[in-house]
Amino acid sequence: MRFLLLSILLLPLMSNAQEIREIKIPGTDSVMVIDITKIREEAEKVAEEARMMAAEQQEMQMEVFIEAFGEDSDFKDFKEKFEKFQELKDFEVVFPEGFPENIEVDAERIEECIRVAQIQLEAQQEEMERAMEKAYTSNIQYEKNFFYSYKVDYEGDIKLNDKEDDIISISEGGKFVVEKRTFGNLRKLVIQPSSTGELTYKYYEGNKLMPFKPDGENWLNDVLPEVIKSNAIAAEDRIDRQIKSGGVSGTLNYISSLDGNSAKTTFYRILLNHKKVKNSDIASITDAVVKNITSSFELEKYFKSTFATYYNKKMLNAYFNGIKEIKSSTSKENCLINVVSRKEFQNGFSKENMNAWVDAYVSLTSSFGKRKVYSRALENGIHQFYPTDLERILQNISSDFDLRMSIEKSFIDDYFKNWSDSQIITIINQTQRISSSFDHSQALMKISEQWDTLSKGAKLAYLESSKDITSAFELRKALAFYSVVYEEDESIKKLYYGALKNISSDFDLKSALSKAMKSPSFNAKDVTYYLDASKSISSSFDKKGVLMSIAPFVNLETAPFFFEETAKISSAFDKKSVFLKMIDQDNFTYEFLPHYLKAASTISSSFELSTVLREAAPYVVASKNEEYKNQYVKVAKGISSSDYRNEVLGALYE
């Protein structure tokens, strides 16, 4: 019932939804943005689905509602609305189709719209209150130079005269204390209000209480202007006075004439939220902030404490442009981390605002800082980066290690599941920028954990990137995943074996090919890719190992290619081993003989050649093919040893 009545109560407020799109913050020109369209749609849904209900019954229910929740601070605002609502005598004006009877509305959506708007308003209000608090209470210790120092403590609402050179009042319980130490000599003045409101003065030299007049008064007149100029005492009144006399421009000139970055920060924060400040003034205020506050720490404080104000005033571009000007990369980094922790950012920025955030991010000078900001964005559930912005984010991380770590984090399950395909491809493409073979392979190995869920485009991007790894060992590691995945797409297979060809080490290439054969999708169709990748192996031993492994998958179509590679083995012994492995396979038939015998003719050792031919003799006889027999005899005649030659020729007649 609570949500039902809340929804109905909102209907008269939404009747002019086309005009009411922003809610002004009382006492300022700032606005709180509420999605009126969504609320109106929900309200209209109530009316469309409703049936007639007695006006008296509805009024009674609303009275019960107000009575139940009237004392709750969250519902006090509705009392006034309800009183106005009760004044409407003709309910048909509000509900021309009659009161709802059986209402089913998405109350959570309506409540969420209101809650988000309320959070935005409260955030800006908190920023204003913090700025005011700074003006009313402070404890500042600062050194002017080697010879003297000031200490100023003040609390409460302090009023200054128009010339700003004298204190005219302090609120009850407040105080103003100033100390100055010169060459070890201490002077101190304490000003407090009496019970009647008049100011009392206590003047000390060292620890001794002295008469205020004339020495104390003269000393106060001497130090007070400088203290006021360096502190945020009575800041709100001073801003009001300057706005009244010189407008925003004059106030900016006034703040720039003050001393002390801390004081300026407070004044700028108060000015930013002043009711006379328009949105068109905010860019110039921000420019003045970054120009006149020389401390990166104070700039960090300013921007971290004013985000809600800039957001509500729709001036985030000015906000991020200001952050870009912070000289300290650490302070800038902290400001950006503060932004990504905000609900407003997590709910999604406009493309323009996101681009401005990335501009500020790019201005970070530290790769570690960039990685940290990006990492915090992921941790806060941010994944709505436009592909072009995501590319810029990663493209500007210059350190191989930091770029690798950023990419690896992107592919952690909790974050990876939120990426779109275009975002995934963008991230994978950035691995090509990693010059370190170790970091490059580590990044790809992390990505390969998601291989089964990658799109074809992402897989192709992965394999293209792997080609840039110069270390044979690291490239082998980056491609090792293939042994456990099932891949049917021919274009992906072709590119995978093409990447294997970039492994320069015979041993690593042999190991990689051995892994490839373990893939559950490996079949006879892959033999051509496999043999093509093995071409670059020059080691007889490693070539032998590769060919013996693939022998069970060779068929008549791939046999010519297989024996062509076998013929390239320089060692007669290793070459013989491959022939014997192949002829011992169930898939070997006499149709292989032409290729077998042609390759056998390249064996230089009489013993090794005779062994290979004797194994082939039964197939030659069984084939009853004269061409095979003639080819066999021709190769046998090449055996230099007559004993071995006669033995081989005699095998045809056994």
XYZ file of C-alpha atoms in Angstrom:
654
model
C 0.000 0.000 0.000
C 2.884 2.317 0.748
C 4.176 2.152 -2.834
C 0.654 2.287 -4.245
C -0.128 5.555 -2.509
C 3.288 6.959 -3.301
C 2.692 6.270 -6.980
C -0.757 7.885 -6.929
C 0.516 10.864 -5.013
C 3.102 11.466 -7.711
C 0.495 11.671 -10.468
C -0.498 15.323 -9.960
C 3.182 16.212 -9.770
C 3.813 14.556 -13.097
C 0.924 16.158 -14.944
C 3.231 18.877 -16.241
C 6.138 16.497 -16.899
C 7.020 18.214 -20.164
C 7.866 21.348 -18.220
C 9.358 19.854 -15.081
C 12.658 18.192 -16.018
C 14.962 19.692 -13.392
C 14.413 20.486 -9.736
C 16.188 23.566 -8.466
C 18.146 23.274 -5.260
C 16.775 25.796 -2.753
C 18.980 28.846 -2.365
C 21.074 28.129 -5.456
C 20.879 27.979 -9.209
C 21.892 24.349 -9.138
C 19.534 21.689 -10.361
C 18.795 18.115 -9.440
C 18.073 15.998 -12.506
C 15.260 13.442 -12.272
C 14.117 11.136 -15.047
C 10.604 12.569 -15.211
C 9.750 10.521 -18.301
C 10.180 7.209 -16.522
C 8.160 8.355 -13.519
C 5.401 9.707 -15.741
C 5.261 6.468 -17.702
C 4.832 4.500 -14.504
C 2.136 6.890 -13.332
C 0.300 6.642 -16.661
C 0.522 2.887 -16.451
C -1.346 3.061 -13.150
C -4.114 5.115 -14.758
C -4.410 2.868 -17.795
C -4.713 -0.322 -15.767
C -6.978 1.132 -13.113
C -10.698 0.759 -12.480
C -13.069 2.952 -10.589
C -12.555 3.366 -6.881
C -14.578 5.546 -4.575
C -12.959 8.899 -3.931
C -13.900 8.733 -0.255
C -12.172 5.370 0.166
C -9.017 6.623 -1.515
C -8.931 9.728 0.658
C -9.344 7.602 3.776
C -6.489 5.327 2.735
C -4.240 8.283 2.150
C -5.057 9.673 5.579
C -4.030 6.363 7.108
C -0.819 6.521 5.096
C 0.038 10.020 6.265
C -0.757 9.159 9.855
C 1.485 6.096 9.716
C 4.432 7.743 8.064
C 3.961 11.413 8.818
C 6.583 11.425 11.558
C 9.145 9.654 9.401
C 11.631 12.207 8.044
C 11.685 10.423 4.697
C 7.977 11.159 4.213
C 7.643 14.666 5.640
C 7.931 16.134 2.172
C 4.774 14.275 1.178
C 2.667 15.923 3.886
C 2.628 19.209 2.095
C 1.860 17.513 -1.225
C -0.960 15.579 0.387
C -2.507 18.706 1.907
C -2.579 20.301 -1.519
C -3.944 17.086 -2.948
C -6.817 17.108 -0.443
C -7.863 20.557 -1.653
C -8.794 19.046 -5.012
C -12.548 18.563 -4.814
C -12.991 17.258 -8.297
C -10.912 14.073 -8.340
C -11.912 13.431 -11.917
C -9.637 16.288 -12.927
C -6.727 14.230 -11.682
C -8.100 10.793 -12.588
C -10.408 11.283 -15.602
C -10.691 7.499 -16.000
C -11.456 6.950 -12.350
C -9.454 5.741 -9.393
C -7.322 2.634 -9.722
C -8.692 -0.474 -8.094
C -6.453 -3.428 -8.815
C -3.084 -1.797 -9.176
C 0.088 -3.599 -10.150
C 2.953 -1.178 -10.708
C 6.702 -1.464 -10.621
C 6.985 0.578 -7.452
C 10.677 -0.180 -7.138
C 11.406 1.648 -10.373
C 9.571 4.756 -9.226
C 11.267 4.657 -5.862
C 14.669 4.156 -7.486
C 14.238 7.280 -9.642
C 13.440 9.318 -6.567
C 16.235 7.718 -4.551
C 18.874 8.442 -7.198
C 17.792 12.058 -7.458
C 17.806 12.383 -3.685
C 21.315 10.929 -3.472
C 22.550 13.447 -6.028
C 21.053 16.309 -4.084
C 22.397 15.041 -0.780
C 25.878 14.633 -2.233
C 25.935 18.229 -3.402
C 24.501 19.393 -0.080
C 27.273 17.545 1.755
C 29.862 19.288 -0.382
C 28.339 22.663 0.470
C 28.262 21.811 4.164
C 31.897 20.733 4.172
C 32.896 23.988 2.547
C 30.934 25.935 5.158
C 32.446 23.897 7.977
C 35.906 24.788 6.729
C 34.979 28.435 6.935
C 33.717 28.119 10.526
C 36.380 25.943 12.105
C 40.088 25.584 11.429
C 43.373 24.791 13.064
C 46.175 25.853 10.805
C 49.893 25.863 11.478
C 52.038 27.365 8.783
C 55.496 28.856 8.464
C 55.881 32.188 6.723
C 59.657 31.945 6.570
C 62.672 30.943 8.611
C 62.310 33.859 11.012
C 58.666 33.759 12.128
C 55.540 31.623 12.079
C 51.814 31.958 12.644
C 49.312 29.680 14.266
C 45.628 30.462 13.872
C 42.723 28.676 15.591
C 39.130 29.719 15.177
C 35.669 28.290 15.671
C 32.141 29.499 15.151
C 30.523 32.114 12.952
C 32.919 35.044 12.758
C 31.878 38.351 11.213
C 34.299 40.890 9.726
C 33.809 44.544 8.931
C 33.387 45.647 5.313
C 37.079 46.468 5.012
C 37.938 42.983 6.241
C 40.511 44.262 8.682
C 38.646 43.753 11.951
C 36.489 41.146 13.698
C 33.134 42.596 14.733
C 31.400 39.510 16.199
C 31.838 35.842 17.070
C 28.979 33.431 17.664
C 28.374 31.957 21.111
C 30.944 29.315 21.994
C 33.262 30.477 19.226
C 36.770 31.879 19.452
C 39.614 33.419 17.507
C 43.211 32.747 18.522
C 46.317 33.996 16.749
C 49.917 33.330 17.726
C 53.083 34.726 16.183
C 56.555 33.591 17.091
C 59.448 35.831 16.013
C 63.038 34.814 16.826
C 61.648 32.744 19.698
C 59.460 35.528 21.100
C 55.785 34.556 21.344
C 52.754 36.819 21.170
C 49.214 35.525 21.380
C 45.746 37.054 21.286
C 42.511 35.321 22.226
C 39.161 36.844 21.209
C 35.934 35.395 22.587
C 32.337 36.576 22.964
C 31.047 37.431 26.404
C 27.660 36.375 27.716
C 26.232 39.610 26.280
C 27.822 39.029 22.872
C 30.513 41.680 23.268
C 34.031 40.645 22.324
C 36.646 40.129 25.021
C 40.384 40.308 24.341
C 43.234 38.540 26.122
C 46.738 39.488 25.059
C 49.845 37.459 25.997
C 53.537 38.090 25.621
C 55.180 34.749 26.185
C 52.966 33.137 28.816
C 52.233 36.420 30.610
C 48.828 38.060 30.353
C 49.246 41.722 29.377
C 46.812 44.642 28.968
C 45.144 44.570 25.561
C 45.544 48.319 25.037
C 47.618 49.729 23.591
C 50.228 47.076 22.665
C 47.818 44.220 22.096
C 45.493 46.353 20.011
C 48.350 47.657 17.899
C 49.714 44.160 17.393
C 46.263 42.861 16.382
C 45.886 45.672 13.861
C 49.259 44.703 12.466
C 48.741 40.939 12.099
C 44.988 40.595 11.543
C 44.869 41.734 7.875
C 47.505 39.196 6.952
C 45.769 36.444 8.933
C 42.439 37.215 7.275
C 44.071 37.215 3.868
C 45.559 33.782 4.506
C 42.556 32.038 6.071
C 38.944 31.181 5.273
C 37.600 33.166 8.224
C 34.021 34.346 7.518
C 34.424 32.970 4.008
C 30.701 32.808 3.231
C 30.121 36.443 4.165
C 33.194 37.525 2.245
C 32.027 35.681 -0.871
C 28.549 37.229 -0.555
C 30.105 40.678 -0.256
C 32.322 40.196 -3.288
C 29.509 38.719 -5.420
C 27.322 41.697 -4.556
C 29.959 44.258 -5.438
C 31.815 42.665 -8.342
C 29.926 39.626 -9.520
C 31.612 36.315 -10.264
C 34.463 37.957 -12.145
C 35.229 40.336 -9.299
C 35.029 37.494 -6.775
C 37.537 35.455 -8.763
C 39.926 38.415 -8.759
C 39.442 38.745 -5.011
C 40.187 35.061 -4.342
C 43.293 35.199 -6.528
C 44.622 38.041 -4.336
C 44.416 35.903 -1.192
C 47.318 33.976 0.310
C 47.356 30.269 1.127
C 46.211 27.395 -1.075
C 44.028 25.941 1.669
C 42.069 29.156 2.093
C 41.633 29.563 -1.655
C 40.310 26.015 -1.902
C 37.596 26.801 0.631
C 36.631 30.049 -1.104
C 36.399 28.388 -4.514
C 34.216 25.617 -3.131
C 31.828 28.131 -1.564
C 31.751 30.213 -4.733
C 31.026 27.157 -6.882
C 27.840 26.473 -4.898
C 26.754 30.109 -4.559
C 23.200 30.845 -5.637
C 24.350 33.646 -7.921
C 26.723 31.421 -9.886
C 25.382 30.233 -13.229
C 26.464 27.185 -15.150
C 28.137 29.473 -17.664
C 30.429 30.700 -14.869
C 31.708 27.278 -13.868
C 34.325 26.922 -16.601
C 35.929 30.232 -15.621
C 35.811 29.263 -11.929
C 37.523 25.963 -12.732
C 40.177 27.727 -14.800
C 40.843 30.062 -11.884
C 41.094 27.138 -9.465
C 43.814 25.340 -11.422
C 45.626 28.597 -12.130
C 45.698 30.028 -8.612
C 45.946 26.927 -6.393
C 49.545 25.829 -6.732
C 49.321 22.831 -4.405
C 48.400 19.559 -6.121
C 47.187 18.254 -2.770
C 44.738 21.161 -2.398
C 43.576 20.740 -5.997
C 42.946 17.088 -5.244
C 40.864 18.086 -2.203
C 38.915 20.593 -4.289
C 38.016 18.211 -7.110
C 37.290 15.237 -4.866
C 34.882 17.374 -2.824
C 33.027 19.020 -5.735
C 32.166 16.132 -8.063
C 28.456 16.111 -7.197
C 28.191 19.841 -7.856
C 29.764 19.575 -11.313
C 27.684 16.505 -12.056
C 24.390 18.101 -11.061
C 25.211 21.250 -13.005
C 26.100 19.131 -16.060
C 29.605 20.565 -16.192
C 31.711 17.423 -16.041
C 33.756 18.438 -19.056
C 35.014 21.478 -17.138
C 35.609 19.231 -14.141
C 37.805 16.783 -16.038
C 39.607 19.572 -17.874
C 40.502 20.949 -14.450
C 41.813 17.596 -13.217
C 44.044 17.404 -16.304
C 45.904 20.479 -15.087
C 46.964 18.958 -11.734
C 50.736 18.617 -11.875
C 51.076 15.719 -9.464
C 50.264 12.446 -11.202
C 49.395 10.908 -7.825
C 46.860 13.604 -6.946
C 45.374 13.404 -10.415
C 45.187 9.637 -10.058
C 43.359 9.968 -6.717
C 40.806 12.311 -8.289
C 40.064 9.856 -11.098
C 39.807 6.948 -8.671
C 37.326 9.015 -6.666
C 35.241 9.474 -9.818
C 35.122 5.772 -10.713
C 33.961 4.976 -7.185
C 30.896 7.186 -7.643
C 27.502 5.690 -8.464
C 27.035 8.307 -11.176
C 30.009 6.929 -13.077
C 29.018 3.338 -12.481
C 25.556 4.025 -13.886
C 27.136 5.215 -17.128
C 28.439 8.506 -18.483
C 27.502 10.099 -21.765
C 29.984 9.552 -24.570
C 31.132 13.160 -24.253
C 31.696 12.874 -20.497
C 33.465 9.536 -20.872
C 35.739 11.032 -23.493
C 36.577 13.893 -21.105
C 37.356 11.389 -18.335
C 39.679 9.503 -20.661
C 41.381 12.776 -21.623
C 42.146 13.324 -17.948
C 43.260 9.719 -17.588
C 45.608 10.026 -20.555
C 47.265 13.035 -18.935
C 48.564 10.813 -16.114
C 52.327 10.483 -16.476
C 52.729 7.237 -14.554
C 51.955 3.894 -16.198
C 51.467 2.438 -12.758
C 48.968 5.185 -11.965
C 47.053 4.503 -15.173
C 46.942 0.806 -14.396
C 45.727 1.560 -10.883
C 42.916 3.839 -12.089
C 41.821 1.327 -14.753
C 41.954 -1.483 -12.205
C 39.800 0.467 -9.747
C 37.321 1.176 -12.527
C 36.959 -2.567 -13.154
C 36.648 -3.261 -9.431
C 33.800 -0.762 -9.249
C 31.906 -2.545 -12.008
C 32.797 -0.104 -14.777
C 32.674 -1.733 -18.190
C 30.707 0.792 -20.249
C 33.822 2.131 -21.981
C 33.290 2.876 -25.637
C 35.761 0.783 -27.717
C 37.584 3.927 -28.857
C 37.931 5.107 -25.259
C 38.999 1.659 -24.103
C 41.646 1.650 -26.808
C 42.953 5.021 -25.622
C 42.997 3.852 -22.003
C 45.213 0.861 -22.765
C 47.156 2.513 -25.560
C 48.533 5.106 -23.163
C 49.992 2.585 -20.727
C 53.614 2.575 -21.865
C 55.027 0.011 -19.440
C 54.892 -3.569 -20.725
C 54.305 -4.875 -17.221
C 51.500 -2.445 -16.384
C 49.811 -2.995 -19.741
C 50.035 -6.748 -19.285
C 48.573 -6.550 -15.770
C 45.740 -4.319 -17.000
C 44.879 -6.742 -19.791
C 45.081 -9.751 -17.492
C 42.701 -8.087 -15.052
C 40.277 -7.387 -17.886
C 39.974 -11.131 -18.467
C 39.228 -12.146 -14.909
C 35.875 -13.942 -15.008
C 33.965 -11.303 -13.021
C 35.023 -8.554 -15.424
C 35.301 -10.474 -18.685
C 31.632 -11.477 -18.658
C 30.596 -7.819 -18.920
C 32.592 -6.964 -22.047
C 31.052 -6.759 -25.495
C 32.761 -8.519 -28.395
C 34.097 -5.248 -29.797
C 35.561 -4.372 -26.388
C 37.208 -7.803 -26.111
C 38.799 -7.464 -29.542
C 39.991 -3.964 -28.639
C 41.706 -5.286 -25.517
C 43.285 -8.239 -27.350
C 44.637 -5.936 -30.057
C 46.474 -3.952 -27.385
C 48.608 -6.999 -26.556
C 50.480 -6.321 -29.799
C 51.969 -3.232 -28.172
C 53.768 -5.313 -25.533
C 57.393 -5.546 -26.636
C 58.486 -7.933 -23.892
C 57.982 -11.514 -25.084
C 57.442 -12.665 -21.515
C 54.768 -10.073 -20.701
C 53.160 -10.552 -24.116
C 52.843 -14.305 -23.671
C 51.594 -13.940 -20.095
C 48.821 -11.590 -21.239
C 47.771 -13.955 -24.034
C 47.854 -16.972 -21.747
C 45.379 -15.211 -19.446
C 43.137 -14.445 -22.417
C 43.360 -18.045 -23.639
C 41.576 -19.156 -20.461
C 38.425 -17.690 -22.065
C 39.082 -19.253 -25.495
C 35.883 -21.265 -25.664
C 33.764 -18.140 -25.122
C 35.687 -15.885 -27.516
C 34.139 -14.949 -30.846
C 35.833 -15.855 -34.106
C 37.013 -12.264 -34.469
C 38.551 -12.316 -30.993
C 40.306 -15.623 -31.675
C 41.765 -14.313 -34.917
C 42.946 -11.168 -33.110
C 44.614 -13.366 -30.488
C 46.502 -15.416 -33.072
C 47.550 -12.336 -35.037
C 48.931 -10.830 -31.833
C 50.888 -13.992 -30.994
C 52.903 -13.604 -34.199
C 54.631 -10.571 -32.673
C 56.223 -12.618 -29.863
C 59.889 -12.939 -30.790
C 60.914 -15.502 -28.175
C 60.365 -19.054 -29.409
C 59.829 -20.303 -25.875
C 57.270 -17.595 -24.992
C 55.426 -18.018 -28.297
C 55.215 -21.730 -27.637
C 53.649 -20.990 -24.224
C 51.149 -18.560 -25.724
C 49.968 -21.214 -28.193
C 50.002 -24.174 -25.794
C 46.312 -23.696 -24.951
C 45.385 -25.345 -28.258
C 45.989 -28.823 -26.838
C 42.876 -28.608 -24.660
C 40.400 -26.751 -26.885
C 38.064 -28.015 -29.566
C 38.341 -25.850 -32.655
C 36.550 -26.629 -35.917
C 36.838 -23.351 -37.818
C 39.310 -23.830 -40.678
C 40.355 -20.165 -40.845
C 41.269 -20.237 -37.153
C 43.182 -23.502 -37.566
C 45.081 -22.109 -40.507
C 46.061 -18.982 -38.600
C 47.036 -21.013 -35.544
C 49.474 -23.166 -37.513
C 50.657 -20.039 -39.295
C 51.544 -18.614 -35.883
C 53.434 -21.820 -35.047
C 55.658 -21.195 -38.061
C 57.028 -18.132 -36.265
C 58.646 -20.332 -33.604
C 62.309 -20.164 -34.554
C 63.591 -22.902 -32.231
C 63.392 -26.455 -33.622
C 62.838 -27.890 -30.168
C 60.103 -25.403 -29.229
C 58.368 -25.858 -32.579
C 58.446 -29.637 -32.190
C 56.976 -29.285 -28.689
C 54.275 -26.914 -29.924
C 53.292 -29.259 -32.766
C 53.142 -32.118 -30.313
C 50.721 -30.046 -28.188
C 48.623 -29.226 -31.242
C 48.095 -32.907 -31.979
C 46.569 -33.359 -28.542
C 43.681 -31.069 -29.383
C 40.380 -32.979 -29.209
C 39.510 -31.519 -32.603
C 42.697 -32.680 -34.362
C 42.027 -34.888 -37.388
C 43.444 -35.920 -40.738
C 42.412 -32.603 -42.300
C 44.887 -30.830 -40.039
C 47.890 -32.812 -41.315
C 48.567 -30.359 -44.143
C 48.667 -27.402 -41.699
C 50.854 -29.458 -39.380
C 53.356 -30.437 -42.068
C 53.471 -26.919 -43.455
C 54.356 -25.570 -40.011
C 57.103 -28.198 -39.621
C 58.945 -27.121 -42.782
C 61.285 -24.781 -40.953
C 62.657 -27.490 -38.628
C 66.269 -28.135 -39.679
C 67.284 -30.529 -36.903
C 67.145 -34.146 -38.107
C 66.246 -35.380 -34.667
C 63.413 -32.872 -34.125
C 62.140 -33.336 -37.690
C 62.072 -37.084 -37.112
C 60.056 -36.628 -33.925
C 57.488 -34.383 -35.621
C 56.966 -36.722 -38.578
C 56.799 -39.899 -36.530
C 54.109 -38.284 -34.365
C 51.920 -37.374 -37.321
C 52.336 -40.715 -39.156
C 49.089 -42.249 -37.833
C 47.061 -39.390 -39.365
C 48.618 -39.418 -42.859
C 46.327 -40.471 -45.690
C 46.747 -40.782 -49.430
C 46.008 -37.086 -49.903
C 48.695 -35.905 -47.484
C 51.227 -38.699 -48.149
C 53.126 -36.750 -50.857
C 53.601 -33.833 -48.443
C 54.641 -36.173 -45.628
C 57.319 -37.999 -47.628
C 58.532 -34.731 -49.142
C 59.310 -33.517 -45.614
C 60.803 -36.919 -44.713
C 63.227 -36.614 -47.620
C 64.564 -33.362 -46.119
C 65.956 -35.150 -43.035
C 69.727 -35.111 -43.356
C 70.467 -38.042 -41.054
C 70.044 -41.425 -42.787
C 69.279 -43.089 -39.482
C 66.601 -40.549 -38.510
C 65.137 -40.719 -42.004
C 64.981 -44.537 -41.813
C 63.153 -44.256 -38.458
C 60.398 -42.177 -40.048
C 59.949 -44.644 -42.935
C 59.682 -47.578 -40.574
C 57.186 -45.718 -38.385
C 55.033 -44.833 -41.383
C 55.023 -48.277 -43.001
C 54.091 -49.843 -39.671
C 50.840 -47.867 -39.502
C 47.452 -49.415 -40.253
C 46.733 -46.532 -42.621
C 49.703 -47.423 -44.874
C 48.703 -49.011 -48.200
C 50.545 -49.883 -51.401
C 49.161 -46.647 -52.894
C 51.689 -44.812 -50.716
C 54.553 -46.623 -52.524
C 55.351 -44.078 -55.260
C 55.918 -41.353 -52.628
C 57.601 -43.759 -50.239
C 60.084 -45.014 -52.827
C 60.795 -41.541 -54.207
C 61.703 -40.281 -50.741
C 63.676 -43.457 -49.964
C 65.969 -42.739 -52.903
C 67.412 -39.803 -50.907
C 68.884 -42.135 -48.232
C 72.656 -42.198 -48.706
C 73.455 -45.110 -46.397
C 73.305 -48.548 -48.069
C 72.333 -50.216 -44.836
C 69.581 -47.734 -43.956
C 68.226 -47.730 -47.534
C 68.193 -51.528 -47.727
C 66.262 -51.681 -44.450
C 63.616 -49.248 -45.737
C 63.226 -51.095 -49.058
C 62.982 -54.565 -47.505
C 60.033 -53.293 -45.435
C 58.330 -52.079 -48.616
C 58.886 -55.290 -50.650
C 55.732 -57.112 -49.426
C 53.573 -54.114 -50.432
C 55.201 -54.003 -53.887
C 54.515 -57.696 -54.426
C 50.968 -57.452 -53.131
C 50.182 -54.467 -55.365
C 50.949 -56.484 -58.548
C 51.765 -53.116 -60.062
C 54.624 -53.164 -62.539
C 55.254 -49.451 -62.188
C 55.722 -49.839 -58.436
C 57.995 -52.843 -59.016
C 60.116 -50.999 -61.584
C 60.414 -47.973 -59.241
C 61.456 -50.296 -56.414
C 64.131 -51.950 -58.546
C 65.422 -48.573 -59.713
C 65.866 -47.350 -56.142
C 67.457 -50.673 -55.105
C 70.090 -50.355 -57.842
C 71.221 -47.186 -56.113
C 72.547 -49.213 -53.163
C 76.326 -49.185 -53.415
C 76.802 -52.414 -51.447
C 76.194 -55.420 -53.706
C 75.279 -57.608 -50.760
C 72.590 -55.213 -49.550
C 71.427 -54.590 -53.118
C 71.012 -58.289 -53.905
C 69.236 -58.834 -50.618
C 66.732 -56.072 -51.400
C 66.096 -57.295 -54.965
C 65.715 -60.864 -53.754
C 62.995 -59.726 -51.336
C 60.662 -59.321 -54.328
C 60.752 -63.071 -54.930
C 60.514 -64.441 -51.446
